[in-house]
Structure formats: structure tokens, C-alpha cells
Amino acid sequence: MADSSKKMQIVFASAECAPFVKTGGLGDVAGSLPAALVRAGAEVIVMVPKYATIKDEYKAQMEHFADFYVSLGWRNEYCGLEKLEHDGVTYMFVDNERYFARDYPYGFFDDGERFAFFSKAITESLQHLPEGFECDILHCNDWQTALAPVFLREFYQGLPLYDRVKTVFSIHNVAFQGQFSDTVMEDILGVAHIPAAATQLRCDACSINYMLGALHYADAITTVSPTYAGEIQTPEFGEGLDGVLRERSYALQGILNGIDVAAFDPATDKRIAANYTVEDRSGKAVCKAKLQEELGLEVRDDRPLMVMVTRLTRQKGMDLVMYALDRILSGGVQVAVLGTGDRDYEDGLRYFQDKYPGTMAARIEFDPALSQRMYAAADMFLMPSKFEPCGLSQIIAMRYGTLPIVRETGGLKDTVIPYNEFTGEGTGFSFSNFNGDEMGDAVFRAARLFWDNREAWNQLVTQAMSQDFSWTRSADKYLDLYFFMHPEIERPAAVEAATAVEEPVADEAEPAATVKEPAVAEEPKAEEKPVEAKPVKADPEVKVEATPEPEPEVKPAAKPATKKTTTRKATAKKATTTKATASKTTAAKATTAKASTTRKRTTAAAKKANEVEAAPEVKAAAEAKPAAKAPAKTAAKKTAATTKKATAAKKTTATKSTTTKAAAKPAAKVEETTAEPKAEVTVEAKPAAKTTTRKRATTTAKKTTTKAAAPKAEAKPAVKAEPAPKAAEVKTAPKAEAKPEPAKETPVSPAAPAEEKAPTKKTSVRKATAARKRH
């Protein structure tokens, strides 16, 4: 039973979090995702180390909330919790100056101990949170918090407060795993005496791996894009963890990151030279000219400006850039690069800047304000990563109308739709292999579009800027996971409403299917009622109207044709209706060979009959169901009485008397029947016509009840699906019990709907019957 009063309560643990401390994408995620979860109706507490580098303005807003000691191996370490409310989210900063009062978050000899303490402090803090907050989900991120699921299971499981806690572990970059000497297992972690923990943390004879522990112990594993979730299960991208990731693939899923669309908005961003929107992009031209001037490039709007804002490492594709840069610059594309990293790449970029003054600009520094101006000013953004878990730069670039050129890997593949020159769809350009020539080709595909087809280029920019990369979409997917793990908690109404809005959009994509489904759903009900009510003639007509057209057209086989002919026999010759069941086998043999010939003859006649008679008959037939049900029963009784009288008369006389009628009436009926499917197509294509038909027919139904019940029904079952003929045969079978055996073969006589063939067949049947009697 879902608890409607309980909110989902989440502790989100991360080693960095914007705006307090940020070194990469993890800081952006931790700074944006919790706020989106709060807006969706969850309660979230974010736990971050209290680094010395956090700005004093934030430290001044913190209030001391709790303090306690955390056991770490043989140590007891002080832990303080400093509380801060910021933009609707509660932050708890873990305070321990011995570990966190340093100039930079990472890169120290004791990182293994520092973040083991942070993980243990997270689990211990769950019993020191604000009153009424009982953690449902502990969401840990990257190796710095990877030991929290291990500690929770080994040291806290069984305690009432911790029993309800489910753990989620997010991989932001599988290349950084937290590997340390196995001496820390006992000295710091205190788990060497626990065989399960010791085994699942060890990655080789003398090392342990923090991330490996989380992959074994977490209840669910996520990563930052669907493609990356598949890639890390392969040896090429798994960094040695692909085996355990394949083992736990059932618990692994990729959820794409988003960005803070309010912070990255060209319409309001104060860090750029001029604001602009999707509709009016004149400000982007101003930004481009200002940046060209600032970086010492030629101020020209007829040359595409391509930028990179990146770490200068092999992972970011700098090998490809060094290989293809000469070709790109000499081809007329301006290039500007901002970032720091490996010395070889830094020197290479300086060399190209000197070789191509006015075309190449290299800024070997870290400058967030300049990066923002580059996003806004550029025409193209280059990101040829060897691997990329998600990547935010390409998303930010699209937000500012700068078309990304990316390699198809990880989140780059998931976020950038390659340009299709034939359909015009796409949001950027891409290439698949880690190859410098392929990258160069992709750059010039973009440049040629810029030069040769500015209209298509502008449309591509519009499509890129219109993409939704907000955290709302990603937060919904995380909530799906959380509520799956806690089915007893009822999901907030606001989130359900958001999901409900999305569903009709999917339905709109296939309107034809949506229209057809209700029609198919109605058909069984319309068909069952007439068959049970025993109106062999009138009600099947309505069925024909209500039934979608495709089924009869899909099954134009000999078998339906045989049954149609059998029905014609049963209805055209009223005197022999009762023998339908017995004639099934004989009629099938006699008519199968003639089925195709019959169709050809009747189709020609149908075209004429369709114009004169079919349409009125369809209209009258459409109303037969609501208006003529009761009269249909009376008509059926009259027909039954007539049948008894007719069968009492001599067979030869009955046959002769009915042959003329069968030649006249059924022939006309067959023509109408053949024509009616065409009318049905029209009715189905325009459902409103059915209503109109019914309204028109209402006034005439009473007058035509008797006629509609008998003559029209004779034609309709012949057209429609198999159940109606079967119903006629089964219903009338009991009346045939008193008839002599030879008489059962007489229905063959009107089997052929063509007038000229019927007498011939009757003569043949009589001869065959007489011969059998003699024997």
C-alpha cells in the first residue's frame, strides 16, 4: 500500500558541488540535479566536504548542525555537520580540517584515507539528520563516495534506521576508480577481517579498488548517458571493470545529464557581449565580432569560427586536433582553443598560433568567463573525445546556437543528432572513428554548409537551440529509479502529471493507430450481440459497417470465398436454408474452383450496382442494428415459417420456383455485396459519415425493416468475416435433422452467384443424386 503522506527522502553525496566547489562535470551535476529533484517533490540533502577553498560568503551562511565521532580503522575522527540552505536545497558540509582544509579538493598522498573518512561520515550522518528526515535513498557519486554502500552493508545493516536505505551509485568517469594499496583495508577501512568485503574490494594481489566495492554493494548503478552505459561493459572502455559491470548489467542504466538552462541562457546571460534568442540571433553576430577582436583574429563574418574549451589531454581528442589542425587552418576556418593540460599539446597550439596569425588563437589558461564568451560567439564547437561519459560542453554550445562537431561516443552520440543533408534534420556534425582525417572531413562538412547553404545552416542552428537539455527530464528518470526501489512510497502528483503530459505526445505520432484501435475494440461487441440474438440476416449488416476494412482485404483466400458462397446458398434459397451445415463439405469442393471466376464477373457488375444501389443499401444497413433488432426477429420467424412450407412442397417444384429468384435476386445482391467494401472504406476513413448515415437511416429503418432483415442480410454475410456464415449454419442445422440425406446436397444448386451457371449445376446434382439412388 503506497504511503501518500511520505515524501521520497534522498541523501545525495558528492565530493564536489557547484557553486561551492567545482573541478569538472561532477560539480555541475551535484549542483543541478538535487534542485530538480526538489522541484519534482522529493526532499534532498546534499553532503559535501567542507573544503577550505569554499568562498567565505558561503561559509558565513553555514550554521553548525551536529558533531560526532567517526570510527575509521583504529581511529576516532571528529566530524561536524554544517547546514546551509541554498536555492531551496539543504546542504550538509562534512567538517574535518585535518582532511579538508587544503588548497585543492584532490591530488594528495592521503586521498584514500580522506575519502574513506568522507564515505564513513556519510553513513554515520544518516542518524544525525534533521528531525523527520529518514533517508530512503543514498545516492553516491564516483570513487570518492564509493565506500559508503560497503560501510552501510557491513557495519550498519540490521539497525532499524538503516534497513530502509537503498543505495544508488553513479559512475561519472570509470577511468577514475580510487585504487590504493591493500594495507588501507585494515588500517583505515577496518574490513580486512570481513571476507565478503575483502574479496569484493580487492582488484589484484596488493591493491583495492573503491569503485569496485560500490559496483558490488550498491543496489542500483547508473552512469551519465545510455551509450556510455553500454560502452563501459566492453574491455575497450571498461578500464578493467567491464567484467563486474557485465555481471551487474541488470542493475545498470544510463541517464543523460542535463544543464542549468537558467544559468546558460543566451537571452539573459550577462557574461556575453550581446544577448540573443532563437527567434532573433542578431546578438550572436555581435558576440562573434567582439571575440575575434579580443583574441586577435580577423574580424570577418564570412569565415566560420570554431572553438574548443577543454582539458588538453589525449582523452579529449587532442591527438586528432594536432594532426588535422594544419589542414583546417589552411582551409579557411578560424580556430580558438581555451584550456590547460599536457605540455606537448600546449606547445603545439602555440606553434599553430604563430604559424597562422589572425586565424588561430590559443589561450593556455583556465578562464570561465572567456569560455562563456566563446560558447556564445563561435559558429562551431569541436569535441573529438576518445571517450566521453556525457559531456556538457556540447550541450552548452547548442544552447548558445553553436553547432557541435563530435565523435560518436558516449554522451556525445546521445546528445548530438548528425546533420542529414537530405531531410535537413540534425543538431550538429559527427564522425565515428578516432581518426584525424575523419575529424577533418567532419569539420569541412560543417564549413561547406556555412559557406554554401546559409539557409540550411540557420535552420540547423534553430534546431540545436530548441533542444531540451533541462534537468527536469533527467530528474524524472532518477525518480523512476528511486520509486521503483521504494514502491511503498506514493509518487508526487506533480511528477505524475508531467509524465501524463508526455504520453499523448507519443500517441500523436501515430494517429492512424489511435483511430483504428477503438474501432477494433468495438467490433467484437457489435459482432457478438447479433449472433446471440439470432438475427441471421439483419444484424450482420451492422457488423460489416462497424468492422475495420483491412481484415477482409487481408484474407482474400479461397476459404472465405467458399463460406460466402455457402451463405449465399443458405439465404438465396429460403426453402433449403436448414441444410447449410450438411452442405459445407460438398459446397466447398464445388465452389472453390469457381471462386475467382465469380469474383471477376461480379466485380464488373458491381461497379454499376455500386452507383445505383450500394450506397443506399449501406445507409439502410447501417441503421439496421439499432432500429430493426426486434422486427428482425419477427422477420426471422416469418422466414422460418416460409421455409417449413417450402420444404413441405415437392423438391423439384421448389427448385424450379426458386431458381428464377436465385437468378434474379441473389445476382443483384452479389453485385451489391461486392460493391459494399468500397463504401465501407469511405465510411472508415471518415468516421463522421457513420453517424450521419445512422441519422439518415433512422427515419427509413422502420419502413425497410422487413426488407433489410431478409434481402440485405443475404448480401452482407457474404462480404464479411467468417463468424456470420458459421452462425447461420449452426443456427439452422437443427431444422435439417428431419430431412432425407440426398436433399442435403441440393444447396449446391444456387452455389454459383452467376445467373447462367446455377441451372446447369442443379441438373448435374440431380443426375448425380439419381445415379446414387440407382446404385
mmCIF file with all atom_site columns, C-alpha atoms in Angstrom, residues 350-503:
data_model
loop_
_atom_site.group_PDB
_atom_site.id
_atom_site.type_symbol
_atom_site.label_atom_id
_atom_site.label_alt_id
_atom_site.label_comp_id
_atom_site.label_asym_id
_atom_site.label_entity_id
_atom_site.label_seq_id
_atom_site.pdbx_PDB_ins_code
_atom_site.Cartn_x
_atom_site.Cartn_y
_atom_site.Cartn_z
_atom_site.occupancy
_atom_site.B_iso_or_equiv
_atom_site.pdbx_formal_charge
_atom_site.auth_seq_id
_atom_site.auth_comp_id
_atom_site.auth_asym_id
_atom_site.auth_atom_id
_atom_site.pdbx_PDB_model_num
ATOM 1   C CA . ARG A 1 350 ? 51.254 27.908 -29.509 1.00 0.00 ? 350 ARG A CA 1
ATOM 2   C CA . TYR A 1 351 ? 53.118 26.794 -32.649 1.00 0.00 ? 351 TYR A CA 1
ATOM 3   C CA . PHE A 1 352 ? 49.979 26.929 -34.779 1.00 0.00 ? 352 PHE A CA 1
ATOM 4   C CA . GLN A 1 353 ? 49.059 30.323 -33.342 1.00 0.00 ? 353 GLN A CA 1
ATOM 5   C CA . ASP A 1 354 ? 52.419 31.666 -34.531 1.00 0.00 ? 354 ASP A CA 1
ATOM 6   C CA . LYS A 1 355 ? 52.113 29.960 -37.930 1.00 0.00 ? 355 LYS A CA 1
ATOM 7   C CA . TYR A 1 356 ? 48.561 31.251 -38.632 1.00 0.00 ? 356 TYR A CA 1
ATOM 8   C CA . PRO A 1 357 ? 48.235 34.727 -37.078 1.00 0.00 ? 357 PRO A CA 1
ATOM 9   C CA . GLY A 1 358 ? 44.728 36.120 -37.419 1.00 0.00 ? 358 GLY A CA 1
ATOM 10  C CA . THR A 1 359 ? 43.324 32.603 -38.000 1.00 0.00 ? 359 THR A CA 1
ATOM 11  C CA . MET A 1 360 ? 44.448 30.692 -34.881 1.00 0.00 ? 360 MET A CA 1
ATOM 12  C CA . ALA A 1 361 ? 44.227 31.740 -31.221 1.00 0.00 ? 361 ALA A CA 1
ATOM 13  C CA . ALA A 1 362 ? 45.453 29.663 -28.254 1.00 0.00 ? 362 ALA A CA 1
ATOM 14  C CA . ARG A 1 363 ? 44.679 30.639 -24.664 1.00 0.00 ? 363 ARG A CA 1
ATOM 15  C CA . ILE A 1 364 ? 46.543 28.257 -22.357 1.00 0.00 ? 364 ILE A CA 1
ATOM 16  C CA . GLU A 1 365 ? 44.705 29.154 -19.175 1.00 0.00 ? 365 GLU A CA 1
ATOM 17  C CA . PHE A 1 366 ? 41.572 28.475 -17.146 1.00 0.00 ? 366 PHE A CA 1
ATOM 18  C CA . ASP A 1 367 ? 39.074 31.317 -17.640 1.00 0.00 ? 367 ASP A CA 1
ATOM 19  C CA . PRO A 1 368 ? 35.357 30.527 -17.103 1.00 0.00 ? 368 PRO A CA 1
ATOM 20  C CA . ALA A 1 369 ? 34.237 33.989 -18.234 1.00 0.00 ? 369 ALA A CA 1
ATOM 21  C CA . LEU A 1 370 ? 36.168 33.691 -21.520 1.00 0.00 ? 370 LEU A CA 1
ATOM 22  C CA . SER A 1 371 ? 34.759 30.192 -22.069 1.00 0.00 ? 371 SER A CA 1
ATOM 23  C CA . GLN A 1 372 ? 31.262 31.639 -21.850 1.00 0.00 ? 372 GLN A CA 1
ATOM 24  C CA . ARG A 1 373 ? 32.058 34.301 -24.438 1.00 0.00 ? 373 ARG A CA 1
ATOM 25  C CA . MET A 1 374 ? 33.487 31.594 -26.720 1.00 0.00 ? 374 MET A CA 1
ATOM 26  C CA . TYR A 1 375 ? 30.355 29.451 -26.464 1.00 0.00 ? 375 TYR A CA 1
ATOM 27  C CA . ALA A 1 376 ? 28.239 32.445 -27.477 1.00 0.00 ? 376 ALA A CA 1
ATOM 28  C CA . ALA A 1 377 ? 30.456 33.772 -30.271 1.00 0.00 ? 377 ALA A CA 1
ATOM 29  C CA . ALA A 1 378 ? 31.504 30.653 -32.182 1.00 0.00 ? 378 ALA A CA 1
ATOM 30  C CA . ASP A 1 379 ? 29.847 29.059 -35.175 1.00 0.00 ? 379 ASP A CA 1
ATOM 31  C CA . MET A 1 380 ? 31.188 25.559 -34.415 1.00 0.00 ? 380 MET A CA 1
ATOM 32  C CA . PHE A 1 381 ? 32.371 23.738 -31.295 1.00 0.00 ? 381 PHE A CA 1
ATOM 33  C CA . LEU A 1 382 ? 34.920 20.924 -31.700 1.00 0.00 ? 382 LEU A CA 1
ATOM 34  C CA . MET A 1 383 ? 34.829 17.975 -29.259 1.00 0.00 ? 383 MET A CA 1
ATOM 35  C CA . PRO A 1 384 ? 36.555 14.884 -30.749 1.00 0.00 ? 384 PRO A CA 1
ATOM 36  C CA . SER A 1 385 ? 36.869 12.898 -27.500 1.00 0.00 ? 385 SER A CA 1
ATOM 37  C CA . LYS A 1 386 ? 38.348 9.402  -27.416 1.00 0.00 ? 386 LYS A CA 1
ATOM 38  C CA . PHE A 1 387 ? 35.667 8.629  -24.830 1.00 0.00 ? 387 PHE A CA 1
ATOM 39  C CA . GLU A 1 388 ? 33.155 10.901 -23.142 1.00 0.00 ? 388 GLU A CA 1
ATOM 40  C CA . PRO A 1 389 ? 30.794 9.686  -20.397 1.00 0.00 ? 389 PRO A CA 1
ATOM 41  C CA . CYS A 1 390 ? 28.353 12.519 -21.053 1.00 0.00 ? 390 CYS A CA 1
ATOM 42  C CA . GLY A 1 391 ? 29.975 15.858 -21.799 1.00 0.00 ? 391 GLY A CA 1
ATOM 43  C CA . LEU A 1 392 ? 28.363 19.177 -21.014 1.00 0.00 ? 392 LEU A CA 1
ATOM 44  C CA . SER A 1 393 ? 30.307 21.439 -23.376 1.00 0.00 ? 393 SER A CA 1
ATOM 45  C CA . GLN A 1 394 ? 28.469 20.247 -26.490 1.00 0.00 ? 394 GLN A CA 1
ATOM 46  C CA . ILE A 1 395 ? 25.124 20.757 -24.730 1.00 0.00 ? 395 ILE A CA 1
ATOM 47  C CA . ILE A 1 396 ? 26.068 24.286 -23.650 1.00 0.00 ? 396 ILE A CA 1
ATOM 48  C CA . ALA A 1 397 ? 27.299 25.028 -27.185 1.00 0.00 ? 397 ALA A CA 1
ATOM 49  C CA . MET A 1 398 ? 23.929 24.008 -28.690 1.00 0.00 ? 398 MET A CA 1
ATOM 50  C CA . ARG A 1 399 ? 22.143 26.129 -26.099 1.00 0.00 ? 399 ARG A CA 1
ATOM 51  C CA . TYR A 1 400 ? 24.080 29.137 -27.455 1.00 0.00 ? 400 TYR A CA 1
ATOM 52  C CA . GLY A 1 401 ? 23.484 28.266 -31.120 1.00 0.00 ? 401 GLY A CA 1
ATOM 53  C CA . THR A 1 402 ? 26.989 26.918 -31.729 1.00 0.00 ? 402 THR A CA 1
ATOM 54  C CA . LEU A 1 403 ? 26.907 23.690 -33.746 1.00 0.00 ? 403 LEU A CA 1
ATOM 55  C CA . PRO A 1 404 ? 28.978 20.869 -32.198 1.00 0.00 ? 404 PRO A CA 1
ATOM 56  C CA . ILE A 1 405 ? 31.349 18.652 -34.191 1.00 0.00 ? 405 ILE A CA 1
ATOM 57  C CA . VAL A 1 406 ? 31.817 15.495 -32.131 1.00 0.00 ? 406 VAL A CA 1
ATOM 58  C CA . ARG A 1 407 ? 32.978 11.918 -32.255 1.00 0.00 ? 407 ARG A CA 1
ATOM 59  C CA . GLU A 1 408 ? 30.172 9.386  -31.861 1.00 0.00 ? 408 GLU A CA 1
ATOM 60  C CA . THR A 1 409 ? 30.981 8.092  -28.386 1.00 0.00 ? 409 THR A CA 1
ATOM 61  C CA . GLY A 1 410 ? 29.236 8.111  -25.009 1.00 0.00 ? 410 GLY A CA 1
ATOM 62  C CA . GLY A 1 411 ? 27.091 11.135 -24.290 1.00 0.00 ? 411 GLY A CA 1
ATOM 63  C CA . LEU A 1 412 ? 28.286 12.896 -27.448 1.00 0.00 ? 412 LEU A CA 1
ATOM 64  C CA . LYS A 1 413 ? 26.434 10.305 -29.519 1.00 0.00 ? 413 LYS A CA 1
ATOM 65  C CA . ASP A 1 414 ? 23.341 10.581 -27.319 1.00 0.00 ? 414 ASP A CA 1
ATOM 66  C CA . THR A 1 415 ? 23.091 14.377 -27.413 1.00 0.00 ? 415 THR A CA 1
ATOM 67  C CA . VAL A 1 416 ? 24.164 15.384 -30.942 1.00 0.00 ? 416 VAL A CA 1
ATOM 68  C CA . ILE A 1 417 ? 21.999 14.390 -33.914 1.00 0.00 ? 417 ILE A CA 1
ATOM 69  C CA . PRO A 1 418 ? 24.205 14.397 -37.056 1.00 0.00 ? 418 PRO A CA 1
ATOM 70  C CA . TYR A 1 419 ? 23.095 16.645 -39.906 1.00 0.00 ? 419 TYR A CA 1
ATOM 71  C CA . ASN A 1 420 ? 21.212 14.892 -42.699 1.00 0.00 ? 420 ASN A CA 1
ATOM 72  C CA . GLU A 1 421 ? 21.530 16.887 -45.927 1.00 0.00 ? 421 GLU A CA 1
ATOM 73  C CA . PHE A 1 422 ? 18.522 15.151 -47.487 1.00 0.00 ? 422 PHE A CA 1
ATOM 74  C CA . THR A 1 423 ? 15.988 15.681 -44.706 1.00 0.00 ? 423 THR A CA 1
ATOM 75  C CA . GLY A 1 424 ? 17.547 18.721 -43.014 1.00 0.00 ? 424 GLY A CA 1
ATOM 76  C CA . GLU A 1 425 ? 17.296 17.113 -39.578 1.00 0.00 ? 425 GLU A CA 1
ATOM 77  C CA . GLY A 1 426 ? 20.121 17.256 -37.045 1.00 0.00 ? 426 GLY A CA 1
ATOM 78  C CA . THR A 1 427 ? 21.729 19.437 -34.401 1.00 0.00 ? 427 THR A CA 1
ATOM 79  C CA . GLY A 1 428 ? 25.420 19.157 -35.339 1.00 0.00 ? 428 GLY A CA 1
ATOM 80  C CA . PHE A 1 429 ? 28.043 17.075 -37.124 1.00 0.00 ? 429 PHE A CA 1
ATOM 81  C CA . SER A 1 430 ? 29.747 13.838 -36.140 1.00 0.00 ? 430 SER A CA 1
ATOM 82  C CA . PHE A 1 431 ? 32.273 11.192 -37.152 1.00 0.00 ? 431 PHE A CA 1
ATOM 83  C CA . SER A 1 432 ? 32.637 7.666  -35.848 1.00 0.00 ? 432 SER A CA 1
ATOM 84  C CA . ASN A 1 433 ? 36.285 6.532  -35.730 1.00 0.00 ? 433 ASN A CA 1
ATOM 85  C CA . PHE A 1 434 ? 39.114 8.015  -33.660 1.00 0.00 ? 434 PHE A CA 1
ATOM 86  C CA . ASN A 1 435 ? 40.819 9.238  -36.806 1.00 0.00 ? 435 ASN A CA 1
ATOM 87  C CA . GLY A 1 436 ? 42.254 12.648 -37.702 1.00 0.00 ? 436 GLY A CA 1
ATOM 88  C CA . ASP A 1 437 ? 41.178 12.569 -41.329 1.00 0.00 ? 437 ASP A CA 1
ATOM 89  C CA . GLU A 1 438 ? 37.594 11.695 -40.392 1.00 0.00 ? 438 GLU A CA 1
ATOM 90  C CA . MET A 1 439 ? 37.580 14.583 -37.941 1.00 0.00 ? 439 MET A CA 1
ATOM 91  C CA . GLY A 1 440 ? 38.903 16.951 -40.627 1.00 0.00 ? 440 GLY A CA 1
ATOM 92  C CA . ASP A 1 441 ? 36.214 15.788 -43.053 1.00 0.00 ? 441 ASP A CA 1
ATOM 93  C CA . ALA A 1 442 ? 33.517 16.477 -40.457 1.00 0.00 ? 442 ALA A CA 1
ATOM 94  C CA . VAL A 1 443 ? 34.883 19.989 -39.888 1.00 0.00 ? 443 VAL A CA 1
ATOM 95  C CA . PHE A 1 444 ? 34.761 20.766 -43.602 1.00 0.00 ? 444 PHE A CA 1
ATOM 96  C CA . ARG A 1 445 ? 31.258 19.307 -43.985 1.00 0.00 ? 445 ARG A CA 1
ATOM 97  C CA . ALA A 1 446 ? 30.200 21.904 -41.463 1.00 0.00 ? 446 ALA A CA 1
ATOM 98  C CA . ALA A 1 447 ? 32.277 24.665 -43.074 1.00 0.00 ? 447 ALA A CA 1
ATOM 99  C CA . ARG A 1 448 ? 30.885 23.971 -46.560 1.00 0.00 ? 448 ARG A CA 1
ATOM 100 C CA . LEU A 1 449 ? 27.334 24.167 -45.232 1.00 0.00 ? 449 LEU A CA 1
ATOM 101 C CA . PHE A 1 450 ? 28.229 27.513 -43.616 1.00 0.00 ? 450 PHE A CA 1
ATOM 102 C CA . TRP A 1 451 ? 29.619 28.824 -46.904 1.00 0.00 ? 451 TRP A CA 1
ATOM 103 C CA . ASP A 1 452 ? 27.268 27.281 -49.471 1.00 0.00 ? 452 ASP A CA 1
ATOM 104 C CA . ASN A 1 453 ? 23.840 26.963 -47.853 1.00 0.00 ? 453 ASN A CA 1
ATOM 105 C CA . ARG A 1 454 ? 23.317 29.548 -45.151 1.00 0.00 ? 454 ARG A CA 1
ATOM 106 C CA . GLU A 1 455 ? 19.569 28.872 -45.047 1.00 0.00 ? 455 GLU A CA 1
ATOM 107 C CA . ALA A 1 456 ? 20.129 25.196 -44.111 1.00 0.00 ? 456 ALA A CA 1
ATOM 108 C CA . TRP A 1 457 ? 22.808 26.296 -41.620 1.00 0.00 ? 457 TRP A CA 1
ATOM 109 C CA . ASN A 1 458 ? 20.415 28.698 -39.893 1.00 0.00 ? 458 ASN A CA 1
ATOM 110 C CA . GLN A 1 459 ? 17.750 26.003 -39.714 1.00 0.00 ? 459 GLN A CA 1
ATOM 111 C CA . LEU A 1 460 ? 20.275 23.660 -38.081 1.00 0.00 ? 460 LEU A CA 1
ATOM 112 C CA . VAL A 1 461 ? 21.125 26.341 -35.508 1.00 0.00 ? 461 VAL A CA 1
ATOM 113 C CA . THR A 1 462 ? 17.429 26.785 -34.739 1.00 0.00 ? 462 THR A CA 1
ATOM 114 C CA . GLN A 1 463 ? 17.036 23.040 -34.187 1.00 0.00 ? 463 GLN A CA 1
ATOM 115 C CA . ALA A 1 464 ? 20.093 22.915 -31.908 1.00 0.00 ? 464 ALA A CA 1
ATOM 116 C CA . MET A 1 465 ? 18.883 25.810 -29.767 1.00 0.00 ? 465 MET A CA 1
ATOM 117 C CA . SER A 1 466 ? 15.425 24.277 -29.484 1.00 0.00 ? 466 SER A CA 1
ATOM 118 C CA . GLN A 1 467 ? 16.635 21.053 -27.820 1.00 0.00 ? 467 GLN A CA 1
ATOM 119 C CA . ASP A 1 468 ? 15.510 20.391 -24.244 1.00 0.00 ? 468 ASP A CA 1
ATOM 120 C CA . PHE A 1 469 ? 18.508 19.632 -22.046 1.00 0.00 ? 469 PHE A CA 1
ATOM 121 C CA . SER A 1 470 ? 16.996 20.750 -18.765 1.00 0.00 ? 470 SER A CA 1
ATOM 122 C CA . TRP A 1 471 ? 17.452 18.684 -15.608 1.00 0.00 ? 471 TRP A CA 1
ATOM 123 C CA . THR A 1 472 ? 13.679 18.169 -15.370 1.00 0.00 ? 472 THR A CA 1
ATOM 124 C CA . ARG A 1 473 ? 13.775 15.300 -17.851 1.00 0.00 ? 473 ARG A CA 1
ATOM 125 C CA . SER A 1 474 ? 16.763 13.635 -16.159 1.00 0.00 ? 474 SER A CA 1
ATOM 126 C CA . ALA A 1 475 ? 15.305 14.126 -12.676 1.00 0.00 ? 475 ALA A CA 1
ATOM 127 C CA . ASP A 1 476 ? 12.157 12.263 -13.747 1.00 0.00 ? 476 ASP A CA 1
ATOM 128 C CA . LYS A 1 477 ? 14.265 9.276  -14.785 1.00 0.00 ? 477 LYS A CA 1
ATOM 129 C CA . TYR A 1 478 ? 16.136 9.260  -11.487 1.00 0.00 ? 478 TYR A CA 1
ATOM 130 C CA . LEU A 1 479 ? 12.806 9.422  -9.664  1.00 0.00 ? 479 LEU A CA 1
ATOM 131 C CA . ASP A 1 480 ? 11.587 6.471  -11.715 1.00 0.00 ? 480 ASP A CA 1
ATOM 132 C CA . LEU A 1 481 ? 14.528 4.527  -10.329 1.00 0.00 ? 481 LEU A CA 1
ATOM 133 C CA . TYR A 1 482 ? 14.020 5.725  -6.739  1.00 0.00 ? 482 TYR A CA 1
ATOM 134 C CA . PHE A 1 483 ? 10.312 4.886  -6.680  1.00 0.00 ? 483 PHE A CA 1
ATOM 135 C CA . PHE A 1 484 ? 10.998 1.512  -8.265  1.00 0.00 ? 484 PHE A CA 1
ATOM 136 C CA . MET A 1 485 ? 13.238 0.748  -5.290  1.00 0.00 ? 485 MET A CA 1
ATOM 137 C CA . HIS A 1 486 ? 10.619 2.055  -2.832  1.00 0.00 ? 486 HIS A CA 1
ATOM 138 C CA . PRO A 1 487 ? 7.209  1.012  -4.203  1.00 0.00 ? 487 PRO A CA 1
ATOM 139 C CA . GLU A 1 488 ? 5.572  1.670  -0.823  1.00 0.00 ? 488 GLU A CA 1
ATOM 140 C CA . ILE A 1 489 ? 6.060  5.434  -1.293  1.00 0.00 ? 489 ILE A CA 1
ATOM 141 C CA . GLU A 1 490 ? 3.498  7.169  -3.499  1.00 0.00 ? 490 GLU A CA 1
ATOM 142 C CA . ARG A 1 491 ? 4.940  9.299  -6.267  1.00 0.00 ? 491 ARG A CA 1
ATOM 143 C CA . PRO A 1 492 ? 4.124  13.049 -6.048  1.00 0.00 ? 492 PRO A CA 1
ATOM 144 C CA . ALA A 1 493 ? 1.194  14.189 -8.174  1.00 0.00 ? 493 ALA A CA 1
ATOM 145 C CA . ALA A 1 494 ? 3.280  16.867 -9.907  1.00 0.00 ? 494 ALA A CA 1
ATOM 146 C CA . VAL A 1 495 ? 5.620  14.258 -11.340 1.00 0.00 ? 495 VAL A CA 1
ATOM 147 C CA . GLU A 1 496 ? 2.730  12.049 -12.447 1.00 0.00 ? 496 GLU A CA 1
ATOM 148 C CA . ALA A 1 497 ? 1.130  14.997 -14.207 1.00 0.00 ? 497 ALA A CA 1
ATOM 149 C CA . ALA A 1 498 ? 4.364  15.698 -16.041 1.00 0.00 ? 498 ALA A CA 1
ATOM 150 C CA . THR A 1 499 ? 4.517  12.095 -17.171 1.00 0.00 ? 499 THR A CA 1
ATOM 151 C CA . ALA A 1 500 ? 0.880  12.149 -18.261 1.00 0.00 ? 500 ALA A CA 1
ATOM 152 C CA . VAL A 1 501 ? 1.504  15.175 -20.444 1.00 0.00 ? 501 VAL A CA 1
ATOM 153 C CA . GLU A 1 502 ? 4.245  13.347 -22.290 1.00 0.00 ? 502 GLU A CA 1
ATOM 154 C CA . GLU A 1 503 ? 2.152  10.273 -23.118 1.00 0.00 ? 503 GLU A CA 1
#
